[in-house]
């Protein structure tokens, strides 16, 4: 097998699910899903901590005063869209259209950066204009840790996509890298899943009080 | 699993993929709508007792869409991923319930 | 890169071989050696504890040192001794029992080991750099968050790093068991050890993230000024208690379940009978795993959660006695009507049954929430958990190591010396811990540096200490046995115990590719079936062909080393921000090696059919 | 190997012997000799669980020894292949259902008693007389505030016998746990806003030993305290005395007078109070002369007190008094004379006629 895995996949003589065509691919696929199961608990622990501490703002602004929904809405739209674009990328992967796949992943990455930019801007505002910092209260610590962990995941996802795209730019899709692209996109969707709960539980519920 | 498919079969799969892509788009549209509803409910400042459960429900449905369509959990061969994800959700729920109910001060 | 050639290599080459290996059998040896080392360290700490408590008002070690001693004893024993030793057994046996050539992710297997190892080393270096952690292995805040010095920082970072290794290992075994089973090896034909490894890995997957988060929060509090656990800043220390025990309780079943599985295999082998009630046993393991997530607050009965929560968790806890009882009785009835051979492995197993049962009884008594108001944080608890952990897990490790030693090293541990090691350890164990139940009830809290004279606690403590010395003697004899065996031990056949499972169908030690041809499994206890109904050999499921093998690599080592370095940086940046450079440098080493790993194709290599026919790699 | 049975028997007798020799410990400390409502209730639960455990244990051990003796491989039967039994539905059902029943038997009183012990509000008709005490754990001593009574003391907790005394528990620094084994179970004291509750109900008079049961630092094992249970009349007398403490009273002896001045000079007042006053850095010293122990662990006599004043760190490592005045080697230490005077002052602080001796 092995060396064969590096041959570029050609229409007409390739498996339908290139991501799961080799044993390594199958292992990666399953292992990554298991990992996501663990991540669920990880984020749940952070959400739980946040919920337990969200009213401990001391002298700092409480959540309903702090949060503005415009930016969060924009961020949500960006991230949701990036989820769709990575679906497109995988769609093209399944059709063995490498160029289009790279293109859509490229768009995904750009959206990811846009999201990250917004988040940094948001944090900057909180710290410099609202006096809401990591160390100002337990609420501050919990907020930045939860949202920051998500942000950290975004950063890692971006690095991952970029490395993959750069490494494989010249050689096209093959059985060796198809699983890698596939699980990277799973990861990206998962980040989106977490965000759905963040905007609901942290921002919207924060606003409602 | 058949390993290599000839070009007609490939065409067939292409078609199927395309069809699926249509569902993905619908899914996406629904997700956007749910998000809009959620934000709308909060901005509209309705009763909190009502808003909170509704937006949580919407979030859950939306996440379900992500999982089943975007992440293909509806496809076959995803039995174990689903089992493990739900086990994770189970532990996650226990954790969150504990944190919001018995950490009380 | 085969075992055969390794034996002829010089020291440097062998070392390099072990640093870079991705072979599950060698990784098992690494886990065994490192875990064994930490067991001795933890054991010496235990001896110092017991010496301090030999008499009332003793001044053998100082108060601060005593707190460090039991903190490190507990932490070392649980995370750096028991878990890795279990991983050693998981590594050696799981792939062989399911007829696989290796685990699903050999690279990650190696990474898991090195992360554990460097985490453990980091933690233990605290002894030399200004003092070890001193807030108990449970590290309750705010004592831990306000503990002066860097001890608790070492705890946080050391466990974070080694915990990541464990999590990776867990996922690896899950995928291995799901995807790598030989043809015919259905789930309900898997040996019980494999089943328990599976369930244990599930527990690892879902329990460790809670610890990860808890440790992060504590790290932020201690190192970066966060306020999660500081009541004055709106924080809440109960969050730590929950996170720790949401992890901590499943953790104790992570320790004991593989041991249950191993005992099932051993009892059935040495009774020459198939396991009584196999499906019930599997069901019980799954049930224990499931219930294990719903009982954590039984460690917090006196925290003040209120009677409703206490009652719920009390009942959930008691429920675990049922599946555990199912296992005890099924073991007894496996032996019933059998033909029991009292080898050393079986001896430890047989000794385990009453010891663990007693420990379990202690557990159920603790689960009586109201009564726990008396037991909690006393030596009654110490007695309970040493009964289940030493009488269960440590006995199991001795049994398992003895049982699989021939498979790992090709030699049988001397049986006579084995018996000699067993008896002092067994007596010492009961002597040490049985009396502690009463010490607790007589009013001796745990984590006590000193007890007052005239409290009626002298004699019990003295007896307990004497017992600990007997355990030490047993351990030393075991070590002598290891040395003796490696010099003079008798060579093991492929199947020294008249085994029933696949690992005994291949040479001892196995060739580096394990199975020349993947075996075809025809039922539960596949080798036994072939011995009774076939020609005593496994039928291959595939024609002889090329075997694909992964390449050795140093990257896991470097990656873990990077985190180790950056751990130091994080710890000391509170004193001087310049240390942040070290933290970043370490991170860069790790990220850099991850980068190398992802851009460099690693396709492995093939052993050719012709070489296999010539017998490459086998002895 | 042959002596397996024999060895086990030795083990059994040995442990029985050990128990006999150890007795049941100090009667004022042991949970096995309950002298209060909580401890008593719990003792009953313990016994119930022990009975169940012994029953199951006997069943397990009977099967165990039978199997081991009966089914050991015989010398000439090395080739014997036992029947490969798959299982037995009836047996498996049996050992599932019987433990369930036993556990239900255990669970019902567990829940009952858990709720009973959590009942920490005084009954309606006794609301006014009920005694409520706020307990604060601090490194490494205990503070008590008798609510509505203007009495705050440290270390020795005076309670009347024959009624429930309600405690509200918190901590001033890290978590501690308040435990008086012979009267009641323990309850954690948490720092921060949360408060735990429990009650003490001593049946008879006595000086009961209390322990801190949650790791709280180096001197965790030395954070002892006493519960002094006295008759109702004696308790009323004690309350009366404590309410009328004259903190300005001039000590009788010359040396105690000088001690009082030194006490102020050396700034002891910064951390300690004499007279009812909230938990400070160090324990309240109002009734120091009546204390059962110094620092929770030393017999209350002058020699020990001088030793304590001069070497607190040696006696109670990590305590908050170390370094606050001349008691470390580096600074000019409290001279023997100074220490002796302060001791004289402290030891004559005996505001009440009711002392631990009355509780015997
Ligand atoms: C391998 C490790 C291990 C195992 C297997 C167990 C098993 C059990 N444990 Fe234990 N436990 C620990 C390790 C373990 N524990 C540790 C390390 C601590 C302390 C941590 C710390 O604070 O530092 C602890 C503490 C601990 C506490 C908290 C005590 C306190 O701090 O106040 C409790 C309370 O409920 C408890 C309960 C139980 C129960 C009910 C079981 C059950 O699973 C036992 C089930 C087994 C049996 C019951 C025996 C066999 C069954 C039968 C023969 C059937 C019939 C039986 C009956 C009907 C009773 N354990
Ligand atoms: C896997 C877990 C494990 C194991 C195996 C053990 C094993 C032992 N433990 Fe402990 N223990 C814990 C986990 C474990 N423990 C935990 C979690 C705690 C709680 C910590 C806390 O409160 O935070 C604890 C606490 C604890 C205490 C309570 C301390 C206190 O509360 O103040 C005591 C006291 O007796 C004790 C004793 C022992 C003894 C005598 C052994 C013996 O079985 C040890 C036997 C081994 C040896 C004796 C080794 C012999 C080694 C040699 C002879 C060296 C030879 C050397 C060379 C050749 C170089 N342990
Ligand atoms: Cu537990």
Coordinates of C-alpha atoms in Angstrom, one line a residue, chain A residues 1-3 5-6 23-24 26-28 30-31 34-35 37-39 41-42 45-46 49 52-53 56 58 134-138 141-142 145 149 156 163 167 171 176 180, chain C residues 104-105 171 174-175 178-180 205-206 209-210 212-213 216-217 220 224-228 232-236 239 243 548 591 594-595 597-603 606:
Chain A
X1 CA 0.0 0.0 0.0
X2 CA 1.8 3.0 1.4
X3 CA 3.6 4.4 -1.6
X5 CA -1.3 6.2 -1.0
X6 CA 0.7 9.1 -2.3
X23 CA -6.9 1.5 7.6
X24 CA -4.9 4.5 8.7
X26 CA -10.4 4.6 9.2
X27 CA -8.4 4.8 12.4
X28 CA -8.0 8.5 12.2
X30 CA -12.7 7.0 14.5
X31 CA -10.1 8.3 16.8
X34 CA -13.7 9.8 20.0
X35 CA -11.5 12.8 20.7
X37 CA -16.5 13.1 22.6
X38 CA -13.8 14.0 25.1
X39 CA -13.8 17.6 23.9
X41 CA -16.7 17.0 28.3
X42 CA -13.9 19.5 28.3
X45 CA -16.5 21.6 32.3
X46 CA -15.7 25.1 31.1
X49 CA -17.6 26.7 35.6
X52 CA -21.4 28.9 38.3
X53 CA -19.4 32.1 38.3
X56 CA -19.5 36.9 40.4
X58 CA -17.8 42.1 41.9
X134 CA -9.0 38.2 33.3
X135 CA -8.0 39.1 36.9
X136 CA -10.7 41.6 37.9
X137 CA -13.2 39.0 39.2
X138 CA -14.1 35.4 39.0
X141 CA -11.6 34.7 34.7
X142 CA -14.4 32.4 33.7
X145 CA -11.2 31.1 29.9
X149 CA -10.4 28.3 25.0
X156 CA -5.1 25.8 16.2
X163 CA -0.2 23.6 7.2
X167 CA 2.1 21.0 2.4
X171 CA 0.7 17.1 -5.0
X176 CA -2.6 9.8 2.6
X180 CA -6.2 14.6 7.3
Chain C
X104 CA -3.9 1.8 15.8
X105 CA -1.6 4.8 16.3
X171 CA -8.1 7.0 22.5
X174 CA -10.3 2.5 21.8
X175 CA -9.5 2.7 18.1
X178 CA -12.6 -1.2 17.4
X179 CA -10.7 -1.4 14.2
X180 CA -7.8 -3.8 14.6
X205 CA -11.7 9.6 27.5
X206 CA -14.6 11.2 29.4
X209 CA -11.0 16.3 30.3
X210 CA -12.5 17.3 33.6
X212 CA -7.5 18.9 32.4
X213 CA -9.9 21.8 32.9
X216 CA -6.0 24.7 33.8
X217 CA -8.2 26.7 36.2
X220 CA -4.5 30.2 35.9
X224 CA -1.8 34.2 36.1
X225 CA -3.9 35.9 38.7
X226 CA -7.2 34.4 37.9
X227 CA -9.8 34.0 40.6
X228 CA -11.7 30.8 40.0
X232 CA -12.7 37.0 48.1
X233 CA -12.8 37.7 44.4
X234 CA -16.1 36.0 43.8
X235 CA -14.5 32.6 43.1
X236 CA -15.8 29.3 44.4
X239 CA -15.9 24.0 41.6
X243 CA -14.1 18.9 38.7
X548 CA 3.4 -3.0 6.7
X591 CA 4.9 22.9 18.0
X594 CA 4.3 18.7 15.5
X595 CA 5.0 20.7 12.4
X597 CA 5.5 15.5 11.9
X598 CA 2.7 16.8 9.8
X599 CA 4.8 17.9 6.8
X600 CA 7.1 14.9 6.6
X601 CA 5.4 11.9 5.1
X602 CA 5.8 8.9 7.3
X603 CA 4.7 5.9 5.3
X606 CA 7.3 -3.3 4.5

